[in-house]
Coordinates of C-alpha atoms and ligand atoms in Angstrom, one line a residue:
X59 CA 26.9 30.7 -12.3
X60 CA 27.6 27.3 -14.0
X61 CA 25.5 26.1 -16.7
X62 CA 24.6 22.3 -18.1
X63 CA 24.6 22.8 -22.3
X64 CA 22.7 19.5 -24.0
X65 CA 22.7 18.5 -27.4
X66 CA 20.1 16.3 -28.3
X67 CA 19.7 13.2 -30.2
X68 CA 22.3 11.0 -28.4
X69 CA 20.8 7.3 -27.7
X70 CA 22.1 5.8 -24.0
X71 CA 23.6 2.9 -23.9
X72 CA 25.6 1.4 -20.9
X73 CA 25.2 1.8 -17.4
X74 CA 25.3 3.6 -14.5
X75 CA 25.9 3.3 -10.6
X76 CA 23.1 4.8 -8.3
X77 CA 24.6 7.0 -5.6
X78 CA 23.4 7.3 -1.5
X79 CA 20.0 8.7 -1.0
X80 CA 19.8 12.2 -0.3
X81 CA 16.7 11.8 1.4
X82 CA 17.3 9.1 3.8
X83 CA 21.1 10.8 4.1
X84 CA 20.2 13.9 5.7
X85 CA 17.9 12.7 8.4
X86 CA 20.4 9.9 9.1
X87 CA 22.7 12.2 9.6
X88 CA 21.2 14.7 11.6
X89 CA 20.4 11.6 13.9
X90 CA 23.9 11.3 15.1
X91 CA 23.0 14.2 17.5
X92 CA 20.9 11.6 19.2
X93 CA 24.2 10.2 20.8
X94 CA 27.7 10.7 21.6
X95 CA 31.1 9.0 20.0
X96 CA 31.5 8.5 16.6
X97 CA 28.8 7.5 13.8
X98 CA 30.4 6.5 10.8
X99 CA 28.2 6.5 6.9
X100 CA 29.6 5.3 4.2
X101 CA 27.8 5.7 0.5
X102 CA 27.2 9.4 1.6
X103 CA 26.5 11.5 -2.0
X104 CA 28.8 14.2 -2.2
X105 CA 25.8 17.2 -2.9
X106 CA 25.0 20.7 -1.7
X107 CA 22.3 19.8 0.3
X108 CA 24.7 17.1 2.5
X109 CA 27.5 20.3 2.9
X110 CA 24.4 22.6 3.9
X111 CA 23.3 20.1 6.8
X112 CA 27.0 19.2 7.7
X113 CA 27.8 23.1 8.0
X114 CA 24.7 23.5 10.6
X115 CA 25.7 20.4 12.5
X116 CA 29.2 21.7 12.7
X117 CA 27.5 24.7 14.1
X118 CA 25.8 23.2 16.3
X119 CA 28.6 21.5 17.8
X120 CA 29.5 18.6 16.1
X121 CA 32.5 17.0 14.9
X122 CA 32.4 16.0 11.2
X123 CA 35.3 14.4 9.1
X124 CA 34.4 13.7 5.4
X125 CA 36.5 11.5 3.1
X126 CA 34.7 11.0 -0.1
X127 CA 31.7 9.2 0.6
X128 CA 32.6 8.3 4.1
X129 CA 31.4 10.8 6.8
X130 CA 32.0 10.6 10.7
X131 CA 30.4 12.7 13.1
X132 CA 30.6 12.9 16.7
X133 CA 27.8 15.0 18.6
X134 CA 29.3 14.9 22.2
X135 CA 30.5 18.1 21.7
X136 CA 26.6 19.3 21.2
X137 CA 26.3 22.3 23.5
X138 CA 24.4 24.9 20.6
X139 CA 20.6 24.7 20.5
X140 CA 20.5 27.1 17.4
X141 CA 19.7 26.8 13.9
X142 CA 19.6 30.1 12.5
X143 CA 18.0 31.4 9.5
X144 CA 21.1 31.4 7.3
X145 CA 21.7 28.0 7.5
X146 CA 17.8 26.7 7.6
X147 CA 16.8 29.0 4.8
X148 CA 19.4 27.1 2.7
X149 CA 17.9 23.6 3.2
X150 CA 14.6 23.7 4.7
X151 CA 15.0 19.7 6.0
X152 CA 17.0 21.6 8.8
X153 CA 13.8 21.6 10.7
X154 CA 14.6 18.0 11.1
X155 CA 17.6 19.0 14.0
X156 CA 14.8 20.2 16.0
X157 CA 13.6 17.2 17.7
X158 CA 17.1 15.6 18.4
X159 CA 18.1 19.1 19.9
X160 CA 15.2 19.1 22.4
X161 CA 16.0 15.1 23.2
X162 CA 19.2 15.6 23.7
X163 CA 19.9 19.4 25.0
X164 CA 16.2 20.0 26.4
X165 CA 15.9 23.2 24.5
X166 CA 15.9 24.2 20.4
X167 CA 15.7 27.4 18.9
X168 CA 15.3 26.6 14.8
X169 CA 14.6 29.3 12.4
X170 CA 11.5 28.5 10.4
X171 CA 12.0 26.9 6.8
X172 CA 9.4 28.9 5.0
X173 CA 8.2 28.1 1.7
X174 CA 9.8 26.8 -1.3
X175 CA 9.3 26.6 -5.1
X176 CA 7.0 23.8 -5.2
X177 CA 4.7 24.9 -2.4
X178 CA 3.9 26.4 1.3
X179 CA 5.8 23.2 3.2
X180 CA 4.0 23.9 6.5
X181 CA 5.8 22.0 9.6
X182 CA 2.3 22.0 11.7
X183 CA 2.6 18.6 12.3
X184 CA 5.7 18.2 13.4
X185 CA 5.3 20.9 16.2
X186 CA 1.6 19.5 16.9
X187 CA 3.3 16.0 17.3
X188 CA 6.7 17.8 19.7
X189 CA 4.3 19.5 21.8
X190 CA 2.2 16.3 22.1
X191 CA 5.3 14.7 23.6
X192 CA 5.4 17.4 26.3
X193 CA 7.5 20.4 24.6
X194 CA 6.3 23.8 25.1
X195 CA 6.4 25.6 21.7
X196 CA 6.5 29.2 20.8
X197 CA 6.8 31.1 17.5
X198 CA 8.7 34.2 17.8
X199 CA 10.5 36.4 15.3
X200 CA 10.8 33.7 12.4
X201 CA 12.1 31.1 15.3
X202 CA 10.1 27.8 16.3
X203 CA 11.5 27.8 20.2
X204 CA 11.1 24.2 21.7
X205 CA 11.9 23.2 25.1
X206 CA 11.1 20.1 27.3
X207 CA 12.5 18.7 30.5
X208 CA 11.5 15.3 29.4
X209 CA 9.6 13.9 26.8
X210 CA 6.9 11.8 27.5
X211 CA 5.6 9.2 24.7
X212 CA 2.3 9.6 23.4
X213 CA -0.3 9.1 20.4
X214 CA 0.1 11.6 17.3
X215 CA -1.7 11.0 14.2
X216 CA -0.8 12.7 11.3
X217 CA -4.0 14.5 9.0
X218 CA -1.0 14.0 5.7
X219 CA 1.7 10.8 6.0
X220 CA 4.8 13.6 6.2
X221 CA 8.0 12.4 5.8
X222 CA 10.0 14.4 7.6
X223 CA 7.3 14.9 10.1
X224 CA 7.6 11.2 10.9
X225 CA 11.5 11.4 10.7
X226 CA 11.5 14.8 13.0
X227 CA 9.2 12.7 15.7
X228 CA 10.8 9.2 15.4
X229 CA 13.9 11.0 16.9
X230 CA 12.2 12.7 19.8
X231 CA 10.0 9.5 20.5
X232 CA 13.2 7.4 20.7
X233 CA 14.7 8.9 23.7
X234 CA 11.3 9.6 25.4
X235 CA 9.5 8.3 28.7
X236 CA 7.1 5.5 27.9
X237 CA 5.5 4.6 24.1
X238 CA 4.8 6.3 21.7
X239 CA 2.6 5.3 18.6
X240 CA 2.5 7.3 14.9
X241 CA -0.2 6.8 13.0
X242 CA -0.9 8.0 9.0
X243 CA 2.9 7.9 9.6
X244 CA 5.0 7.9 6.1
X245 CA 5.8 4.7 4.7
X246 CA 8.8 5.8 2.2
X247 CA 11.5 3.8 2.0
X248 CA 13.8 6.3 3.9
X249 CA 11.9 6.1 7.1
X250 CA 12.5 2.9 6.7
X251 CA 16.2 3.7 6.5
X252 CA 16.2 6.0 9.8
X253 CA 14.2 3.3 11.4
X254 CA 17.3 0.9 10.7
X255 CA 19.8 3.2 12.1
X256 CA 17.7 4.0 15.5
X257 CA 17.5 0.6 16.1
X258 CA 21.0 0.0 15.5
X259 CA 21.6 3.2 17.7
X260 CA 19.6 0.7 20.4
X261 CA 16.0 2.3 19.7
X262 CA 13.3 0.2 20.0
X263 CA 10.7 0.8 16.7
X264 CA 8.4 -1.5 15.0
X265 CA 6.0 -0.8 12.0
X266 CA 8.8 1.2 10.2
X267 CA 7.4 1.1 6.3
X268 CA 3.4 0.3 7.8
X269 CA 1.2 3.7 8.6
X270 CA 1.6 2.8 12.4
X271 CA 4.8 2.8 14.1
X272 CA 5.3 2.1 17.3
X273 CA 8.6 3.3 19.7
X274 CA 8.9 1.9 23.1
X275 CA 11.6 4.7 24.6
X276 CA 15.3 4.2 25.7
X277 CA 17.5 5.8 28.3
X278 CA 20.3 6.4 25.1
X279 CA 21.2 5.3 22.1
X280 CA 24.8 4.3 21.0
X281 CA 27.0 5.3 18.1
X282 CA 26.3 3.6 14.7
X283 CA 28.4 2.5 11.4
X284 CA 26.2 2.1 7.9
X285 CA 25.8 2.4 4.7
X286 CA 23.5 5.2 3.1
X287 CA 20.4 3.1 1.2
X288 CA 20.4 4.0 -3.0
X289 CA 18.8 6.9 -4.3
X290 CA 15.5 5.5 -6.0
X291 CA 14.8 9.4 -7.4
X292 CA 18.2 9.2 -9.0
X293 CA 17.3 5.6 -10.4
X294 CA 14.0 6.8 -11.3
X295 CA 15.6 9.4 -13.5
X296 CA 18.2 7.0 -15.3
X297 CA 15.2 5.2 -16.1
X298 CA 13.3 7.9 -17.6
X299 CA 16.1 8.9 -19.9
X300 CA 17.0 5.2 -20.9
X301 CA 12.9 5.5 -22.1
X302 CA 13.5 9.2 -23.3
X303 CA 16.4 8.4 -26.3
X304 CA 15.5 5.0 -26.8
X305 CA 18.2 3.6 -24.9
X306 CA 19.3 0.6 -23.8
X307 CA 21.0 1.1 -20.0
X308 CA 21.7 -0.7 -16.9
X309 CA 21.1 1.4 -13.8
X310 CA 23.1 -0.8 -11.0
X311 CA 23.5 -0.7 -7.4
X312 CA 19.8 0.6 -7.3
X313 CA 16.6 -1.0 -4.6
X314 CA 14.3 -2.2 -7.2
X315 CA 11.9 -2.4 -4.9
X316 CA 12.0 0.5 -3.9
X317 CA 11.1 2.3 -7.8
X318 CA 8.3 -0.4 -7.9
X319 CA 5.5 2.2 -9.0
X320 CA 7.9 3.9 -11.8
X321 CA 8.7 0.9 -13.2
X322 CA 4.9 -0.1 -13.5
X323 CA 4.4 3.3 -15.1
X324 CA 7.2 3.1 -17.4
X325 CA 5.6 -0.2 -18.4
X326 CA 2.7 1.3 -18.9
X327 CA 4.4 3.9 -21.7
X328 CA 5.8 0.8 -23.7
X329 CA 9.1 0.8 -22.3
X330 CA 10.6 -2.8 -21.7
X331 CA 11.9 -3.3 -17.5
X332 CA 13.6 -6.4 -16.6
X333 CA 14.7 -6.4 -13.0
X334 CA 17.7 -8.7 -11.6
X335 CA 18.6 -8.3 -7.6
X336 CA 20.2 -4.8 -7.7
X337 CA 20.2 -3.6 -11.5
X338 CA 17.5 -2.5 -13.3
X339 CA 17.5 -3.2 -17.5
X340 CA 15.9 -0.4 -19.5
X341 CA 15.0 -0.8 -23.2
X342 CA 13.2 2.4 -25.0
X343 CA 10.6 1.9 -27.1
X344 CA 10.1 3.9 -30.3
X345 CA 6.4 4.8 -29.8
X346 CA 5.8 6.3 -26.3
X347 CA 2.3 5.4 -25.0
X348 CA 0.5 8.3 -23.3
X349 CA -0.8 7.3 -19.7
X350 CA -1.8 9.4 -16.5
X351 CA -0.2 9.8 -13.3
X352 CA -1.4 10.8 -9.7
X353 CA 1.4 11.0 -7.4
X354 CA 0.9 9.9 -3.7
X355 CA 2.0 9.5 -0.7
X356 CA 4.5 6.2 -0.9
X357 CA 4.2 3.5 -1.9
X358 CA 2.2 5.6 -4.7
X359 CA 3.9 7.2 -7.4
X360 CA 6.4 9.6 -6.3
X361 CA 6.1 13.7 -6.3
X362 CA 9.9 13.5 -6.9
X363 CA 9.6 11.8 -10.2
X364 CA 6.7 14.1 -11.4
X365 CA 8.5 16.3 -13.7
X366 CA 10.7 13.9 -15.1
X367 CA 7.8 11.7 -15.8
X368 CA 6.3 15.1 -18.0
X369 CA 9.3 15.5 -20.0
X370 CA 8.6 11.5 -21.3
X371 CA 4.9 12.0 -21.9
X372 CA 5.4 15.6 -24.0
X373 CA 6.6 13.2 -26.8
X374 CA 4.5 10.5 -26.0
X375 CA 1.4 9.7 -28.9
X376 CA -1.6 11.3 -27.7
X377 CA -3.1 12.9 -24.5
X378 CA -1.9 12.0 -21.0
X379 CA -2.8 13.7 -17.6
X380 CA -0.7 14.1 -14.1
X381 CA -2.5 14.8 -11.2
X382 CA -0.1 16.3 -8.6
X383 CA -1.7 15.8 -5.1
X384 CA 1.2 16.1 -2.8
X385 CA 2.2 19.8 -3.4
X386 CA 0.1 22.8 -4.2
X387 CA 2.6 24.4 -6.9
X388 CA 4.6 21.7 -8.2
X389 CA 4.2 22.5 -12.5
X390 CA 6.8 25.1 -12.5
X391 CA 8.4 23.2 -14.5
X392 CA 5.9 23.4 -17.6
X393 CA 6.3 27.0 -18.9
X394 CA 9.8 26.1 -19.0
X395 CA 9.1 22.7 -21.0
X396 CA 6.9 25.0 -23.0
X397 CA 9.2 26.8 -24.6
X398 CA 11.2 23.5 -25.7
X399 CA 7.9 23.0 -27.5
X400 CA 6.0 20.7 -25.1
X401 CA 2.4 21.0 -25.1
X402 CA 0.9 21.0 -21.4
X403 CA -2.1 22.9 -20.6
X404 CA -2.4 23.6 -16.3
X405 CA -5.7 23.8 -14.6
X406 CA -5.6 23.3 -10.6
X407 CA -3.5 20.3 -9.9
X408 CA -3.7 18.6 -12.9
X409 CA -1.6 19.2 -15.9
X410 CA -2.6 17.9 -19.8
X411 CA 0.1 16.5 -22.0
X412 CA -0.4 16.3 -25.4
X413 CA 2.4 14.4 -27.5
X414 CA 4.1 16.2 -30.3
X415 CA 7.1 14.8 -32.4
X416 CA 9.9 16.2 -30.7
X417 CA 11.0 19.3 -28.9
X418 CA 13.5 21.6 -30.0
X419 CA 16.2 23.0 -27.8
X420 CA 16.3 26.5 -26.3
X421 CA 18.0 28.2 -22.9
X422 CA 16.0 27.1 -19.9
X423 CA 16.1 27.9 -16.2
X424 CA 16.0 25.4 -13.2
X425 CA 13.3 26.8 -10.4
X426 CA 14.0 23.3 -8.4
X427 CA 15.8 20.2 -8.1
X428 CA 13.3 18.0 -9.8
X429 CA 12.6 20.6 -12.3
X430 CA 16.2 21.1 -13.3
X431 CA 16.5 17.6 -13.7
X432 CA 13.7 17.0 -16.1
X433 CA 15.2 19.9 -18.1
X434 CA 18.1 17.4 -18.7
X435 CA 16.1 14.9 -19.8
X436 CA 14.3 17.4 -22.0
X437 CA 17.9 18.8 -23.3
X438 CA 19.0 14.5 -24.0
X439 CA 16.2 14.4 -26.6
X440 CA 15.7 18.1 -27.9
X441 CA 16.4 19.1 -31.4
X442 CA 19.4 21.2 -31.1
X443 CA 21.3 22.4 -28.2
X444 CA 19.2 23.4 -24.5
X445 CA 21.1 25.5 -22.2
X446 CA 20.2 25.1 -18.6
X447 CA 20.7 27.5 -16.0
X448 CA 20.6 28.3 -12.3
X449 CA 21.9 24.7 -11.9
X450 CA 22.8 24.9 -8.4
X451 CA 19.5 23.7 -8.1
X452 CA 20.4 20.2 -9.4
X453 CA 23.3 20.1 -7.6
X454 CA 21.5 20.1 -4.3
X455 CA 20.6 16.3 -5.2
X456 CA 22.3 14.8 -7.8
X457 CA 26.2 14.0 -7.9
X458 CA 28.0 14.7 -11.0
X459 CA 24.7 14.2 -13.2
X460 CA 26.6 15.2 -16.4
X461 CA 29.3 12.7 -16.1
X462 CA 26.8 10.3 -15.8
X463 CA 25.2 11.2 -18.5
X464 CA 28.4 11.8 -20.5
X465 CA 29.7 8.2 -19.7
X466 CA 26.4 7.0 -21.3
X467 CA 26.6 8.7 -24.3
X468 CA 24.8 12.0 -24.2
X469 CA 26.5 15.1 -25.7
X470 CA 26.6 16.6 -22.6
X471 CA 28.8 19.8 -20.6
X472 CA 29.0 21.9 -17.7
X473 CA 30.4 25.4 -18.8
X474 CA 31.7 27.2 -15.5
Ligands
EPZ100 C1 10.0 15.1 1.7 O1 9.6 16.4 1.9 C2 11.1 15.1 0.7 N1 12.3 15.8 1.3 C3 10.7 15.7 -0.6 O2 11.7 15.6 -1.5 C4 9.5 14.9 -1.1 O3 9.0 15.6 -2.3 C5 8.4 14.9 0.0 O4 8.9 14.3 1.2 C6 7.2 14.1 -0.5 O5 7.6 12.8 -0.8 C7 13.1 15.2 2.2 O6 12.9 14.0 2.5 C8 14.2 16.0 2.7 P1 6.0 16.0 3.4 P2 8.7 16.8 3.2 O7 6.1 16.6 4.8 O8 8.9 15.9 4.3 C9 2.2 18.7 3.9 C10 13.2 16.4 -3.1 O9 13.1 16.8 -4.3 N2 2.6 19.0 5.2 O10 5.9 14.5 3.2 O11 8.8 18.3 3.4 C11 3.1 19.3 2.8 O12 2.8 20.7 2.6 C12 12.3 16.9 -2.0 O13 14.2 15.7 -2.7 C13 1.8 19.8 6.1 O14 0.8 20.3 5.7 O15 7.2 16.5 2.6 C14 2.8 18.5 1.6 O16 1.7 18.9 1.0 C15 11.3 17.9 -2.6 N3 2.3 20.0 7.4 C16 2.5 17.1 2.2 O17 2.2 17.3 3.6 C17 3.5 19.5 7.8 O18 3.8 19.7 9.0 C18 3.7 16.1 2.2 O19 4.8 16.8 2.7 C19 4.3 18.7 6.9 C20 3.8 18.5 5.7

C-alpha cells in the first residue's frame, strides 16, 4: 500500500497546470455507448476511477485505445447489457452506463452502487426518471434490471438537482420518442460538458447549466472528437494550498468561472485572487480570517471542496462554521484532522472550527478522495512530518498530486 509522507512548513511558489475533469470525464465517456465508430477525448486524466470505467466499458463491449491523455472508444461492438458488482462496487458513477445501455441495447442489468463513505448515495431518481421514459424496472438480488422497447420523452422533476441523475437521464432522453423536459435538473458545470458532447453527437438539448433542460429526441447520434473541460475541484485545491503556506502560485489552464464561489470564499479568508482568462493568481495572507461555509447544490459552494476548505479554517483566527447540506456523513475527515491538532467540534451537519496556531504532524488515514486530499493540505502546513495512508483513495481523482506539489515546493514523497 503506497503512502504520501509531508513535511511541513514549505511556502508554494510557482505554478501548476489543471488536469481534465474527472467528473465531466466519466460520463463523457460512458456516452460513447450512445453511438457507434470512434469517439476520440483528448485532456483525459490518467486516474483510477477513468481505468475502473474504461475496464467496465471494455466489458461491456467496447473498444478502447488509450495513449496518454488521448482515449478512443468505439461502442459498435456493444452487445453486453451487464454491469456486474465487481466492477460497479469499484466506482459507484457506473450506474451512469445504465441509461445508454437501455437506449442503445433495449435492456440493462447494472449491479447497484451501494453506499459510500460520505453517505447513502441513493439512485431513486434516476430509476424514477428511467421508468418515467417508459422502462420497466426491477430490483432483484443487488441488480437494477431495466428494459424498454422504446423510450418515450416525458416530464421528470427531480425532489434534489442530482448530477449524475441528470447526466444518467440526458442520455436516455437523447435517443427517445418525442421531448423530454428536466426540471430541478443540476446546473454543474459538467452537465454542461455532456450537454456539449450530445449535441456534438447530433442531440438536440437546450437549458444545459439552467434547472430546466429541455431534449427534443433523435433517431442517433454520431461519433465525437473533444477535449475533456478542467478540473475546477483540482483548481480548487491548488488554491487552497497557495492560501494554506502563504504562497504565491499560478494555477493555469483552469475555468475560472467555473471556481467562482471558492474564489469568493477564499476572498472572504483574506487571501488575495486575481483572475486573468485561464490562470488563476493566489497570494496567502498571513492572518487567515475565519468565515462559514454551506455547500450547495452548484453554482453554490461545492461538497467537493468541503474538506479542503476545513483544513484552511483550523488555522484560521477565531471561530468558523461549515454546514454540509449535500451529504449525510461527509466530516469523516475531522477525527482525522483532529489528531493533527485541529479543533472541530460535529453536531448534525454542521461542523465548528476554532483556529489554533498550527497543527502538528502525525500518521493519518484517507477514508475518501476529498478527505485524503485535505490531509495533504493538512501535511503542507503541519509541524513536522504527516504520513498519509490508504492513498488509493486520492488517486481515484487526482493525477500525480505529489509531483505537483513537489514542483511547487512542498517537501513532499510517495513511499511504495
Ligand atoms: C456527483 O455525485 C459527483 N460525482 C460527486 O463528486 C459530488 O460530490 C456530487 O455530485 C455533488 O456535487 C460524480 O460526478 C461522478 P448527487 P452524485 O446525485 O451525482 C441525493 C467526488 O469527490 N440523491 O448530485 O452521486 C444524494 O444522496 C464525488 O468527485 C438522492 O437522494 O451526487 C445527495 O444527497 C464525491 N437520490 C444529493 O442527492 C438520487 O437518485 C446530491 O447527490 C441521487 C442523489
Amino acid at each position: 500500500m503506497d503512502k504520501i509522507v509531508v513535511k511541513g512548513g514549505n511556502r508554494l511558489t510557482g505554478s501548476v497546470r489543471i488536469g481534465g475533469a474527472k467528473n465531466a470525464a466519466l460520463p463523457i465517456l460512458i456516452s460513447s455507448l450512445l453511438t457507434e465508430g470512434w469517439c476520440t477525448y483528448e485532456n483525459v486524466p490518467v486516474l483510477r476511477d477513468i481505468d475502473s470505467i474504461k475496464q467496465l466499458l471494455t466489458h461491456l463491449g467496447a473498444d478502447i485505445e488509450t495513449k496518454g491523455h488521448t482515449v478512443r472508444i468505439n461502442a459498435k461492438g456493444l452487445n453486453n447489457p451487464e454491469a456486474p458488482y465487481d466492477l460497479v462496487r469499484k466506482m459507484r458513477a457506473s450506474i451512469l452506463v445504465l441509461c445508454p445501455l437501455v437506449a442503445r441495447l433495449k435492456k440493462a442489468r447494472v449491479s447497484l452502487p451501494g453506499g459510500c463513505a460520505i453517505g447513502a448515495r441513493p439512485i431513486n431518481f434516476h430509476l424514477k426518471g428511467l421508468s418515467l421514459l417508459g422502462a420497466d424496472i426491477e430490483l432483484k438480488h443487488g441488480y437494477v434490471e431495466a428494459s424498454a422497447d422504446s423510450l418515450k420523452g416525458n416530464e421528470i422533476y427531480f425532489d434534489i438537482p442530482s448530477v449524475t441523475g441528470t447526466e444518467n437521464l440526458l442520455m436516455a432522453a437523447v435517443l427517445a420518442k418525442g421531448k423530454t423536459v428536466l426540471r430541478n435538473a443540476a446546473r454543474e458545470p459538467e452537465i454542461g460538458a455532456l450537454v456539449d458532447v450530445l449535441n456534438q453527437m447530433g442531440a438536440k438539448i437546450e437549458g444545459a447549466g439552467t434547472s430546466v433542460i429541455s431534449v427534443e429526441g433523435v433517431e442517433n447520434l454520431q461519433p465525437v472528437s473533444i477535449s475533456i473541460i478542467p478540473d475546477r475541484i483540482e483548481a480548487g485545491t491548488f488554491m487552497v494550498a497557495g492560501a494554506l503556506t502563504q504562497g504565491d502560485i499560478e494555477i493555469i489552464d483552469c475555468e475560472p468561472d467555473h471556481v467562482s464561489g471558492v474564489i469568493h470564499k477564499l476572498r472572504q479568508t483574506g487571501t488575495d485572487i486575481s483572475v486573468k482568462d485561464k490562470t488563476i493568481h493566489v497570494k496567502g495572507s498571513k492572518d487567515i480570517k475565519s468565515i462559514d461555509i454551506k455547500t450547495l447544490p452548484y453554482p453554490g459552494f461545492p461538497t467537493d471542496m468541503q474538506a479542503q476548505f476545513m483544513v484552511l479554517l483550523s488555522v484560521a483566527g477565531g471561530l468558523s462554521i461549515i454546514s454540509e447540506t449535500i451529504f449525510e456523513n461527509r466530516f469523516i475527515h475531522v477525527s482525522e484532522l483532529r489528531r493533527l491538532g485541529a479543533d472541530i467540534t460535529v453536531s448534525g451537519n454542521s461542523a465548528m472550527i476554532k483556529g489554533v496556531p498550527a497543527l502538528s504532524g502525525a500518521p493519518v488515514m484517507a477514508t475518501d478522495l476529498r478527505a485524503s486530499a485535505s490531509l495533504v493540505l493538512a501535511g503542507l502546513i503541519a509541524q513536522g512530518t504527516t504520513e498519509i495512508n490508504r492513498i488509493y483513495h486520492l488517486d481515484r481523482g487526482y493525477e500525480a498530486i505529489e509531483k505537483k506539489f513537489q514542483n511547487l515546493g512542498a517537501d513532499i514523497q510517495r513511499i511504495r
